[in-house]
Amino acid sequence: SAVISQKPSRDICQRGTSLTIQCQVDSQVTMMFWYRQQPGQSLTLIATANQGSEATYESGFVIDKFPISRPNLTFSTLTVSNMSPEDSSIYLCSVEGQAGGYTFGSGTRLTVV
Amino acid sequence: AQSVSQHNHHVILSEAASLELGCNYSYGGTVNLFWYVQYPGQHLQLLLKYFSGDPLVKGIKGFEAEFIKSKFSFNLRKPSVQWSDTAEYFCAVNPYPYGQNFVFGPGTRLSVLP
């Protein structure tokens, strides 16, 4: 299965600032997915990032708040903009594996103060 | 909209006890089913998956799950748990036509007492 490198692994940020999370995959993939895992909760899909087109956002998530880039088939970034304490979560990227199932990055633990 | 429910929020067992974690989904069509595990401080790992064929699937670390289509269920089992199984377990469903339509359950926290 694909190996995903995600960074930073954690960060503490001031409210009102922005953080960009990077996700690098060791193989070319068509779709990359960004999830949020709020404290004590399950994973929620933020958006799907396809190379060469705009990301597709799930209900409740908007591009202005979570802009996504997908410059090539192995890399994507998610930016959390104008952060507030409610954005404190773990953010994960994911790709679909060749044999099915989804592989997840190690996550970025974001704390907004 | 599709949803996934997990029967227990927190399960506490002693070592060597048997485990069954319930998972039900609401979707009438064809689905792929998954169980993921998240050990403390670590990232999500795929435990097992079901696409088709034998409804009893075996995963890593002695886990297995049974898909019962008539009950829309995909329960996770292990005959004898170990302290190292302490983790959060997530059931997930990917309905046809698959791809990004991937829904996670709320998770069940398993605590195994030594």
JSON list of C-alpha atoms in Angstrom, two decimals:
[
{"chain": "A", "resi": 1, "resn": "SER", "atom": "CA", "xyz": [0.00, 0.00, 0.00]},
{"chain": "A", "resi": 2, "resn": "ALA", "atom": "CA", "xyz": [1.01, 3.61, -0.49]},
{"chain": "A", "resi": 3, "resn": "VAL", "atom": "CA", "xyz": [3.17, 5.36, 2.06]},
{"chain": "A", "resi": 4, "resn": "ILE", "atom": "CA", "xyz": [2.02, 8.82, 3.04]},
{"chain": "A", "resi": 5, "resn": "SER", "atom": "CA", "xyz": [4.18, 11.47, 4.63]},
{"chain": "A", "resi": 6, "resn": "GLN", "atom": "CA", "xyz": [2.32, 14.27, 6.29]},
{"chain": "A", "resi": 7, "resn": "LYS", "atom": "CA", "xyz": [3.73, 17.36, 7.92]},
{"chain": "A", "resi": 8, "resn": "PRO", "atom": "CA", "xyz": [3.80, 19.06, 10.24]},
{"chain": "A", "resi": 9, "resn": "SER", "atom": "CA", "xyz": [2.92, 16.35, 12.72]},
{"chain": "A", "resi": 10, "resn": "ARG", "atom": "CA", "xyz": [1.65, 18.92, 15.17]},
{"chain": "A", "resi": 11, "resn": "ASP", "atom": "CA", "xyz": [1.46, 22.65, 15.61]},
{"chain": "A", "resi": 12, "resn": "ILE", "atom": "CA", "xyz": [0.15, 25.24, 18.01]},
{"chain": "A", "resi": 13, "resn": "CYS", "atom": "CA", "xyz": [-1.15, 28.32, 16.26]},
{"chain": "A", "resi": 14, "resn": "GLN", "atom": "CA", "xyz": [-2.56, 31.68, 17.21]},
{"chain": "A", "resi": 15, "resn": "ARG", "atom": "CA", "xyz": [-6.16, 32.38, 16.31]},
{"chain": "A", "resi": 16, "resn": "GLY", "atom": "CA", "xyz": [-6.57, 34.36, 13.11]},
{"chain": "A", "resi": 17, "resn": "THR", "atom": "CA", "xyz": [-3.52, 32.81, 11.47]},
{"chain": "A", "resi": 18, "resn": "SER", "atom": "CA", "xyz": [-3.36, 30.10, 8.81]},
{"chain": "A", "resi": 19, "resn": "LEU", "atom": "CA", "xyz": [-1.57, 26.77, 8.66]},
{"chain": "A", "resi": 20, "resn": "THR", "atom": "CA", "xyz": [-0.73, 24.75, 5.57]},
{"chain": "A", "resi": 21, "resn": "ILE", "atom": "CA", "xyz": [-0.49, 20.98, 5.91]},
{"chain": "A", "resi": 22, "resn": "GLN", "atom": "CA", "xyz": [1.43, 18.98, 3.36]},
{"chain": "A", "resi": 23, "resn": "CYS", "atom": "CA", "xyz": [0.78, 15.44, 2.20]},
{"chain": "A", "resi": 24, "resn": "GLN", "atom": "CA", "xyz": [3.25, 13.51, 0.07]},
{"chain": "A", "resi": 25, "resn": "VAL", "atom": "CA", "xyz": [2.52, 10.05, -1.36]},
{"chain": "A", "resi": 26, "resn": "ASP", "atom": "CA", "xyz": [5.18, 7.66, -2.61]},
{"chain": "A", "resi": 27, "resn": "SER", "atom": "CA", "xyz": [3.13, 6.72, -5.67]},
{"chain": "A", "resi": 28, "resn": "GLN", "atom": "CA", "xyz": [0.86, 8.48, -8.12]},
{"chain": "A", "resi": 29, "resn": "VAL", "atom": "CA", "xyz": [-2.77, 8.56, -7.09]},
{"chain": "A", "resi": 30, "resn": "THR", "atom": "CA", "xyz": [-5.79, 10.03, -8.77]},
{"chain": "A", "resi": 31, "resn": "MET", "atom": "CA", "xyz": [-7.63, 11.19, -5.70]},
{"chain": "A", "resi": 32, "resn": "MET", "atom": "CA", "xyz": [-6.40, 12.38, -2.35]},
{"chain": "A", "resi": 33, "resn": "PHE", "atom": "CA", "xyz": [-8.75, 12.95, 0.56]},
{"chain": "A", "resi": 34, "resn": "TRP", "atom": "CA", "xyz": [-8.57, 15.31, 3.50]},
{"chain": "A", "resi": 35, "resn": "TYR", "atom": "CA", "xyz": [-10.25, 14.41, 6.78]},
{"chain": "A", "resi": 36, "resn": "ARG", "atom": "CA", "xyz": [-10.74, 16.09, 10.11]},
{"chain": "A", "resi": 37, "resn": "GLN", "atom": "CA", "xyz": [-10.92, 14.24, 13.42]},
{"chain": "A", "resi": 38, "resn": "GLN", "atom": "CA", "xyz": [-12.16, 16.51, 16.15]},
{"chain": "A", "resi": 39, "resn": "PRO", "atom": "CA", "xyz": [-11.32, 15.61, 19.76]},
{"chain": "A", "resi": 40, "resn": "GLY", "atom": "CA", "xyz": [-13.12, 12.47, 20.81]},
{"chain": "A", "resi": 41, "resn": "GLN", "atom": "CA", "xyz": [-14.94, 12.15, 17.51]},
{"chain": "A", "resi": 42, "resn": "SER", "atom": "CA", "xyz": [-14.77, 10.15, 14.33]},
{"chain": "A", "resi": 43, "resn": "LEU", "atom": "CA", "xyz": [-13.36, 11.21, 11.01]},
{"chain": "A", "resi": 44, "resn": "THR", "atom": "CA", "xyz": [-15.19, 13.62, 8.76]},
{"chain": "A", "resi": 45, "resn": "LEU", "atom": "CA", "xyz": [-14.32, 14.08, 5.13]},
{"chain": "A", "resi": 46, "resn": "ILE", "atom": "CA", "xyz": [-13.44, 17.68, 4.32]},
{"chain": "A", "resi": 47, "resn": "ALA", "atom": "CA", "xyz": [-12.77, 17.43, 0.61]},
{"chain": "A", "resi": 48, "resn": "THR", "atom": "CA", "xyz": [-11.50, 15.33, -2.25]},
{"chain": "A", "resi": 49, "resn": "ALA", "atom": "CA", "xyz": [-8.55, 16.64, -4.22]},
{"chain": "A", "resi": 50, "resn": "ASN", "atom": "CA", "xyz": [-8.12, 15.64, -7.85]},
{"chain": "A", "resi": 51, "resn": "GLN", "atom": "CA", "xyz": [-5.08, 16.68, -9.80]},
{"chain": "A", "resi": 52, "resn": "GLY", "atom": "CA", "xyz": [-5.87, 19.31, -12.40]},
{"chain": "A", "resi": 53, "resn": "SER", "atom": "CA", "xyz": [-9.25, 20.35, -11.04]},
{"chain": "A", "resi": 54, "resn": "GLU", "atom": "CA", "xyz": [-10.71, 22.15, -8.08]},
{"chain": "A", "resi": 55, "resn": "ALA", "atom": "CA", "xyz": [-11.27, 20.16, -4.94]},
{"chain": "A", "resi": 56, "resn": "THR", "atom": "CA", "xyz": [-14.73, 18.88, -4.14]},
{"chain": "A", "resi": 57, "resn": "TYR", "atom": "CA", "xyz": [-15.89, 19.95, -0.69]},
{"chain": "A", "resi": 58, "resn": "GLU", "atom": "CA", "xyz": [-18.31, 18.17, 1.59]},
{"chain": "A", "resi": 59, "resn": "SER", "atom": "CA", "xyz": [-21.26, 19.88, 3.17]},
{"chain": "A", "resi": 60, "resn": "GLY", "atom": "CA", "xyz": [-20.14, 22.25, 5.89]},
{"chain": "A", "resi": 61, "resn": "PHE", "atom": "CA", "xyz": [-16.70, 22.87, 4.44]},
{"chain": "A", "resi": 62, "resn": "VAL", "atom": "CA", "xyz": [-15.83, 25.72, 2.08]},
{"chain": "A", "resi": 63, "resn": "ILE", "atom": "CA", "xyz": [-12.86, 26.58, -0.07]},
{"chain": "A", "resi": 64, "resn": "ASP", "atom": "CA", "xyz": [-12.25, 29.94, 1.58]},
{"chain": "A", "resi": 65, "resn": "LYS", "atom": "CA", "xyz": [-11.73, 28.25, 4.94]},
{"chain": "A", "resi": 66, "resn": "PHE", "atom": "CA", "xyz": [-9.93, 25.14, 3.70]},
{"chain": "A", "resi": 67, "resn": "PRO", "atom": "CA", "xyz": [-8.18, 25.89, 0.41]},
{"chain": "A", "resi": 68, "resn": "ILE", "atom": "CA", "xyz": [-6.58, 22.83, -1.15]},
{"chain": "A", "resi": 69, "resn": "SER", "atom": "CA", "xyz": [-3.87, 22.52, -3.74]},
{"chain": "A", "resi": 70, "resn": "ARG", "atom": "CA", "xyz": [-3.10, 19.46, -5.84]},
{"chain": "A", "resi": 71, "resn": "PRO", "atom": "CA", "xyz": [-0.21, 20.39, -8.13]},
{"chain": "A", "resi": 72, "resn": "ASN", "atom": "CA", "xyz": [0.65, 16.81, -9.14]},
{"chain": "A", "resi": 73, "resn": "LEU", "atom": "CA", "xyz": [-0.31, 13.19, -8.62]},
{"chain": "A", "resi": 74, "resn": "THR", "atom": "CA", "xyz": [1.78, 12.68, -5.48]},
{"chain": "A", "resi": 75, "resn": "PHE", "atom": "CA", "xyz": [1.28, 15.85, -3.47]},
{"chain": "A", "resi": 76, "resn": "SER", "atom": "CA", "xyz": [-1.45, 17.94, -1.90]},
{"chain": "A", "resi": 77, "resn": "THR", "atom": "CA", "xyz": [-1.78, 20.69, 0.66]},
{"chain": "A", "resi": 78, "resn": "LEU", "atom": "CA", "xyz": [-4.63, 21.71, 2.92]},
{"chain": "A", "resi": 79, "resn": "THR", "atom": "CA", "xyz": [-4.67, 25.17, 4.46]},
{"chain": "A", "resi": 80, "resn": "VAL", "atom": "CA", "xyz": [-6.71, 25.94, 7.55]},
{"chain": "A", "resi": 81, "resn": "SER", "atom": "CA", "xyz": [-7.39, 29.65, 7.24]},
{"chain": "A", "resi": 82, "resn": "ASN", "atom": "CA", "xyz": [-8.23, 32.31, 9.82]},
{"chain": "A", "resi": 83, "resn": "MET", "atom": "CA", "xyz": [-8.10, 29.73, 12.57]},
{"chain": "A", "resi": 84, "resn": "SER", "atom": "CA", "xyz": [-10.20, 29.69, 15.70]},
{"chain": "A", "resi": 85, "resn": "PRO", "atom": "CA", "xyz": [-10.05, 27.31, 18.68]},
{"chain": "A", "resi": 86, "resn": "GLU", "atom": "CA", "xyz": [-12.88, 25.31, 17.08]},
{"chain": "A", "resi": 87, "resn": "ASP", "atom": "CA", "xyz": [-10.44, 24.31, 14.35]},
{"chain": "A", "resi": 88, "resn": "SER", "atom": "CA", "xyz": [-8.33, 22.39, 16.87]},
{"chain": "A", "resi": 89, "resn": "SER", "atom": "CA", "xyz": [-8.38, 18.88, 15.44]},
{"chain": "A", "resi": 90, "resn": "ILE", "atom": "CA", "xyz": [-6.31, 16.21, 13.83]},
{"chain": "A", "resi": 91, "resn": "TYR", "atom": "CA", "xyz": [-6.18, 16.65, 10.07]},
{"chain": "A", "resi": 92, "resn": "LEU", "atom": "CA", "xyz": [-5.42, 13.59, 7.95]},
{"chain": "A", "resi": 93, "resn": "CYS", "atom": "CA", "xyz": [-4.84, 12.95, 4.31]},
{"chain": "A", "resi": 94, "resn": "SER", "atom": "CA", "xyz": [-5.75, 9.67, 2.74]},
{"chain": "A", "resi": 95, "resn": "VAL", "atom": "CA", "xyz": [-5.45, 7.81, -0.55]},
{"chain": "A", "resi": 96, "resn": "GLU", "atom": "CA", "xyz": [-7.16, 4.76, -1.92]},
{"chain": "A", "resi": 97, "resn": "GLY", "atom": "CA", "xyz": [-4.95, 1.69, -1.96]},
{"chain": "A", "resi": 98, "resn": "GLN", "atom": "CA", "xyz": [-4.43, -0.53, -4.99]},
{"chain": "A", "resi": 99, "resn": "ALA", "atom": "CA", "xyz": [-5.91, -3.51, -3.18]},
{"chain": "A", "resi": 100, "resn": "GLY", "atom": "CA", "xyz": [-8.77, -1.52, -1.75]},
{"chain": "A", "resi": 101, "resn": "GLY", "atom": "CA", "xyz": [-8.97, 0.08, 1.60]},
{"chain": "A", "resi": 102, "resn": "TYR", "atom": "CA", "xyz": [-7.67, 3.51, 2.30]},
{"chain": "A", "resi": 103, "resn": "THR", "atom": "CA", "xyz": [-4.28, 4.45, 3.65]},
{"chain": "A", "resi": 104, "resn": "PHE", "atom": "CA", "xyz": [-4.04, 7.37, 6.03]},
{"chain": "A", "resi": 105, "resn": "GLY", "atom": "CA", "xyz": [-1.22, 9.70, 6.85]},
{"chain": "A", "resi": 106, "resn": "SER", "atom": "CA", "xyz": [-0.03, 10.04, 10.40]},
{"chain": "A", "resi": 107, "resn": "GLY", "atom": "CA", "xyz": [-2.06, 13.20, 10.83]},
{"chain": "A", "resi": 108, "resn": "THR", "atom": "CA", "xyz": [-1.42, 16.76, 11.88]},
{"chain": "A", "resi": 109, "resn": "ARG", "atom": "CA", "xyz": [-2.51, 17.62, 15.40]},
{"chain": "A", "resi": 110, "resn": "LEU", "atom": "CA", "xyz": [-3.51, 21.27, 15.37]},
{"chain": "A", "resi": 111, "resn": "THR", "atom": "CA", "xyz": [-4.12, 23.29, 18.50]},
{"chain": "A", "resi": 112, "resn": "VAL", "atom": "CA", "xyz": [-5.40, 26.84, 18.11]},
{"chain": "A", "resi": 113, "resn": "VAL", "atom": "CA", "xyz": [-4.93, 29.15, 21.07]},
{"chain": "B", "resi": 1, "resn": "ALA", "atom": "CA", "xyz": [-27.51, 10.03, 3.56]},
{"chain": "B", "resi": 2, "resn": "GLN", "atom": "CA", "xyz": [-25.46, 7.02, 4.45]},
{"chain": "B", "resi": 3, "resn": "SER", "atom": "CA", "xyz": [-24.60, 6.54, 8.09]},
{"chain": "B", "resi": 4, "resn": "VAL", "atom": "CA", "xyz": [-22.63, 4.12, 10.19]},
{"chain": "B", "resi": 5, "resn": "SER", "atom": "CA", "xyz": [-23.39, 3.33, 13.79]},
{"chain": "B", "resi": 6, "resn": "GLN", "atom": "CA", "xyz": [-21.26, 1.53, 16.30]},
{"chain": "B", "resi": 7, "resn": "HIS", "atom": "CA", "xyz": [-23.02, -0.03, 19.23]},
{"chain": "B", "resi": 8, "resn": "ASN", "atom": "CA", "xyz": [-20.66, 0.89, 22.01]},
{"chain": "B", "resi": 9, "resn": "HIS", "atom": "CA", "xyz": [-18.81, 4.07, 22.76]},
{"chain": "B", "resi": 10, "resn": "HIS", "atom": "CA", "xyz": [-16.42, 2.47, 25.25]},
{"chain": "B", "resi": 11, "resn": "VAL", "atom": "CA", "xyz": [-15.78, -1.20, 25.98]},
{"chain": "B", "resi": 12, "resn": "ILE", "atom": "CA", "xyz": [-13.69, -2.40, 28.90]},
{"chain": "B", "resi": 13, "resn": "LEU", "atom": "CA", "xyz": [-12.46, -5.99, 28.96]},
{"chain": "B", "resi": 14, "resn": "SER", "atom": "CA", "xyz": [-9.97, -8.06, 30.85]},
{"chain": "B", "resi": 15, "resn": "GLU", "atom": "CA", "xyz": [-7.19, -9.82, 28.99]},
{"chain": "B", "resi": 16, "resn": "ALA", "atom": "CA", "xyz": [-8.24, -13.12, 27.39]},
{"chain": "B", "resi": 17, "resn": "ALA", "atom": "CA", "xyz": [-11.88, -12.04, 27.21]},
{"chain": "B", "resi": 18, "resn": "SER", "atom": "CA", "xyz": [-13.67, -12.33, 23.90]},
{"chain": "B", "resi": 19, "resn": "LEU", "atom": "CA", "xyz": [-14.50, -9.21, 21.93]},
{"chain": "B", "resi": 20, "resn": "GLU", "atom": "CA", "xyz": [-17.33, -8.28, 19.65]},
{"chain": "B", "resi": 21, "resn": "LEU", "atom": "CA", "xyz": [-17.79, -4.72, 18.43]},
{"chain": "B", "resi": 22, "resn": "GLY", "atom": "CA", "xyz": [-20.99, -3.98, 16.60]},
{"chain": "B", "resi": 23, "resn": "CYS", "atom": "CA", "xyz": [-21.27, -1.96, 13.39]},
{"chain": "B", "resi": 24, "resn": "ASN", "atom": "CA", "xyz": [-24.39, -1.24, 11.37]},
{"chain": "B", "resi": 25, "resn": "TYR", "atom": "CA", "xyz": [-24.78, 0.88, 8.29]},
{"chain": "B", "resi": 26, "resn": "SER", "atom": "CA", "xyz": [-27.69, 2.40, 6.48]},
{"chain": "B", "resi": 27, "resn": "TYR", "atom": "CA", "xyz": [-27.35, 1.83, 2.77]},
{"chain": "B", "resi": 28, "resn": "GLY", "atom": "CA", "xyz": [-29.34, -0.55, 0.63]},
{"chain": "B", "resi": 29, "resn": "GLY", "atom": "CA", "xyz": [-26.91, -1.03, -2.21]},
{"chain": "B", "resi": 30, "resn": "THR", "atom": "CA", "xyz": [-23.53, -2.64, -2.64]},
{"chain": "B", "resi": 31, "resn": "VAL", "atom": "CA", "xyz": [-20.90, -1.62, -0.14]},
{"chain": "B", "resi": 32, "resn": "ASN", "atom": "CA", "xyz": [-17.29, -2.16, 0.74]},
{"chain": "B", "resi": 33, "resn": "LEU", "atom": "CA", "xyz": [-16.73, -2.46, 4.48]},
{"chain": "B", "resi": 34, "resn": "PHE", "atom": "CA", "xyz": [-13.72, -1.72, 6.63]},
{"chain": "B", "resi": 35, "resn": "TRP", "atom": "CA", "xyz": [-12.50, -1.77, 10.17]},
{"chain": "B", "resi": 36, "resn": "TYR", "atom": "CA", "xyz": [-9.71, 0.58, 11.13]},
{"chain": "B", "resi": 37, "resn": "VAL", "atom": "CA", "xyz": [-7.76, 0.72, 14.38]},
{"chain": "B", "resi": 38, "resn": "GLN", "atom": "CA", "xyz": [-6.06, 3.70, 15.95]},
{"chain": "B", "resi": 39, "resn": "TYR", "atom": "CA", "xyz": [-3.64, 2.85, 18.74]},
{"chain": "B", "resi": 40, "resn": "PRO", "atom": "CA", "xyz": [-2.92, 5.59, 21.28]},
{"chain": "B", "resi": 41, "resn": "GLY", "atom": "CA", "xyz": [-0.84, 8.30, 19.67]},
{"chain": "B", "resi": 42, "resn": "GLN", "atom": "CA", "xyz": [-0.69, 6.55, 16.33]},
{"chain": "B", "resi": 43, "resn": "HIS", "atom": "CA", "xyz": [-2.39, 6.96, 12.99]},
{"chain": "B", "resi": 44, "resn": "LEU", "atom": "CA", "xyz": [-5.20, 4.94, 11.53]},
{"chain": "B", "resi": 45, "resn": "GLN", "atom": "CA", "xyz": [-4.38, 1.47, 10.29]},
{"chain": "B", "resi": 46, "resn": "LEU", "atom": "CA", "xyz": [-6.51, -0.85, 8.22]},
{"chain": "B", "resi": 47, "resn": "LEU", "atom": "CA", "xyz": [-7.50, -3.89, 10.26]},
{"chain": "B", "resi": 48, "resn": "LEU", "atom": "CA", "xyz": [-9.54, -5.73, 7.65]},
{"chain": "B", "resi": 49, "resn": "LYS", "atom": "CA", "xyz": [-11.86, -5.16, 4.75]},
{"chain": "B", "resi": 50, "resn": "TYR", "atom": "CA", "xyz": [-14.72, -6.85, 2.95]},
{"chain": "B", "resi": 51, "resn": "PHE", "atom": "CA", "xyz": [-15.43, -6.38, -0.75]},
{"chain": "B", "resi": 52, "resn": "SER", "atom": "CA", "xyz": [-17.17, -9.59, -1.81]},
{"chain": "B", "resi": 53, "resn": "GLY", "atom": "CA", "xyz": [-17.09, -13.35, -1.40]},
{"chain": "B", "resi": 54, "resn": "ASP", "atom": "CA", "xyz": [-16.83, -15.11, 1.95]},
{"chain": "B", "resi": 55, "resn": "PRO", "atom": "CA", "xyz": [-18.67, -12.89, 4.43]},
{"chain": "B", "resi": 56, "resn": "LEU", "atom": "CA", "xyz": [-16.28, -13.91, 7.20]},
{"chain": "B", "resi": 57, "resn": "VAL", "atom": "CA", "xyz": [-13.06, -11.99, 6.71]},
{"chain": "B", "resi": 58, "resn": "LYS", "atom": "CA", "xyz": [-9.87, -12.31, 8.67]},
{"chain": "B", "resi": 59, "resn": "GLY", "atom": "CA", "xyz": [-7.60, -9.41, 9.37]},
{"chain": "B", "resi": 60, "resn": "ILE", "atom": "CA", "xyz": [-4.38, -8.72, 11.15]},
{"chain": "B", "resi": 61, "resn": "LYS", "atom": "CA", "xyz": [-3.64, -9.54, 14.80]},
{"chain": "B", "resi": 62, "resn": "GLY", "atom": "CA", "xyz": [-6.29, -12.25, 15.07]},
{"chain": "B", "resi": 63, "resn": "PHE", "atom": "CA", "xyz": [-9.26, -10.04, 14.28]},
{"chain": "B", "resi": 64, "resn": "GLU", "atom": "CA", "xyz": [-12.12, -11.14, 12.09]},
{"chain": "B", "resi": 65, "resn": "ALA", "atom": "CA", "xyz": [-15.41, -9.63, 10.99]},
{"chain": "B", "resi": 66, "resn": "GLU", "atom": "CA", "xyz": [-18.62, -11.04, 9.63]},
{"chain": "B", "resi": 67, "resn": "PHE", "atom": "CA", "xyz": [-20.73, -9.30, 7.03]},
{"chain": "B", "resi": 68, "resn": "ILE", "atom": "CA", "xyz": [-24.43, -10.05, 7.42]},
{"chain": "B", "resi": 69, "resn": "LYS", "atom": "CA", "xyz": [-26.15, -8.37, 4.51]},
{"chain": "B", "resi": 70, "resn": "SER", "atom": "CA", "xyz": [-29.68, -8.92, 5.81]},
{"chain": "B", "resi": 71, "resn": "LYS", "atom": "CA", "xyz": [-28.79, -7.11, 9.01]},
{"chain": "B", "resi": 72, "resn": "PHE", "atom": "CA", "xyz": [-26.63, -4.42, 7.40]},
{"chain": "B", "resi": 73, "resn": "SER", "atom": "CA", "xyz": [-23.99, -5.36, 9.92]},
{"chain": "B", "resi": 74, "resn": "PHE", "atom": "CA", "xyz": [-20.24, -5.88, 9.95]},
{"chain": "B", "resi": 75, "resn": "ASN", "atom": "CA", "xyz": [-19.27, -6.86, 13.49]},
{"chain": "B", "resi": 76, "resn": "LEU", "atom": "CA", "xyz": [-15.66, -7.15, 14.55]},
{"chain": "B", "resi": 77, "resn": "ARG", "atom": "CA", "xyz": [-14.57, -10.08, 16.72]},
{"chain": "B", "resi": 78, "resn": "LYS", "atom": "CA", "xyz": [-11.53, -11.44, 18.46]},
{"chain": "B", "resi": 79, "resn": "PRO", "atom": "CA", "xyz": [-11.65, -14.57, 20.62]},
{"chain": "B", "resi": 80, "resn": "SER", "atom": "CA", "xyz": [-9.07, -13.44, 23.16]},
{"chain": "B", "resi": 81, "resn": "VAL", "atom": "CA", "xyz": [-7.98, -9.84, 23.56]},
{"chain": "B", "resi": 82, "resn": "GLN", "atom": "CA", "xyz": [-4.62, -8.63, 24.78]},
{"chain": "B", "resi": 83, "resn": "TRP", "atom": "CA", "xyz": [-3.62, -5.46, 26.58]},
{"chain": "B", "resi": 84, "resn": "SER", "atom": "CA", "xyz": [-2.00, -4.31, 23.34]},
{"chain": "B", "resi": 85, "resn": "ASP", "atom": "CA", "xyz": [-5.42, -4.26, 21.66]},
{"chain": "B", "resi": 86, "resn": "THR", "atom": "CA", "xyz": [-6.30, -1.16, 23.64]},
{"chain": "B", "resi": 87, "resn": "ALA", "atom": "CA", "xyz": [-7.21, 1.33, 20.91]},
{"chain": "B", "resi": 88, "resn": "GLU", "atom": "CA", "xyz": [-10.01, 3.13, 19.12]},
{"chain": "B", "resi": 89, "resn": "TYR", "atom": "CA", "xyz": [-11.80, 1.05, 16.49]},
{"chain": "B", "resi": 90, "resn": "PHE", "atom": "CA", "xyz": [-13.63, 2.60, 13.57]},
{"chain": "B", "resi": 91, "resn": "CYS", "atom": "CA", "xyz": [-16.04, 0.91, 11.22]},
{"chain": "B", "resi": 92, "resn": "ALA", "atom": "CA", "xyz": [-16.26, 2.46, 7.76]},
{"chain": "B", "resi": 93, "resn": "VAL", "atom": "CA", "xyz": [-18.46, 1.97, 4.73]},
{"chain": "B", "resi": 94, "resn": "ASN", "atom": "CA", "xyz": [-17.79, 2.82, 1.12]},
{"chain": "B", "resi": 95, "resn": "PRO", "atom": "CA", "xyz": [-20.99, 2.50, -0.91]},
{"chain": "B", "resi": 96, "resn": "TYR", "atom": "CA", "xyz": [-20.98, 1.88, -4.65]},
{"chain": "B", "resi": 97, "resn": "PRO", "atom": "CA", "xyz": [-19.82, 3.60, -6.82]},
{"chain": "B", "resi": 98, "resn": "TYR", "atom": "CA", "xyz": [-17.06, 3.78, -4.22]},
{"chain": "B", "resi": 99, "resn": "GLY", "atom": "CA", "xyz": [-14.31, 6.31, -4.48]},
{"chain": "B", "resi": 100, "resn": "GLN", "atom": "CA", "xyz": [-14.58, 9.22, -2.13]},
{"chain": "B", "resi": 101, "resn": "ASN", "atom": "CA", "xyz": [-17.96, 8.31, -0.67]},
{"chain": "B", "resi": 102, "resn": "PHE", "atom": "CA", "xyz": [-16.42, 6.90, 2.47]},
{"chain": "B", "resi": 103, "resn": "VAL", "atom": "CA", "xyz": [-18.28, 7.15, 5.79]},
{"chain": "B", "resi": 104, "resn": "PHE", "atom": "CA", "xyz": [-16.80, 6.42, 9.19]},
{"chain": "B", "resi": 105, "resn": "GLY", "atom": "CA", "xyz": [-18.63, 5.34, 12.29]},
{"chain": "B", "resi": 106, "resn": "PRO", "atom": "CA", "xyz": [-18.20, 7.26, 15.53]},
{"chain": "B", "resi": 107, "resn": "GLY", "atom": "CA", "xyz": [-15.64, 4.81, 16.87]},
{"chain": "B", "resi": 108, "resn": "THR", "atom": "CA", "xyz": [-15.50, 2.45, 19.85]},
{"chain": "B", "resi": 109, "resn": "ARG", "atom": "CA", "xyz": [-12.82, 2.85, 22.43]},
{"chain": "B", "resi": 110, "resn": "LEU", "atom": "CA", "xyz": [-11.54, -0.49, 23.71]},
{"chain": "B", "resi": 111, "resn": "SER", "atom": "CA", "xyz": [-9.69, -0.64, 26.99]},
{"chain": "B", "resi": 112, "resn": "VAL", "atom": "CA", "xyz": [-8.13, -3.98, 27.89]},
{"chain": "B", "resi": 113, "resn": "LEU", "atom": "CA", "xyz": [-7.16, -4.38, 31.51]},
{"chain": "B", "resi": 114, "resn": "PRO", "atom": "CA", "xyz": [-4.01, -6.42, 32.22]}
]
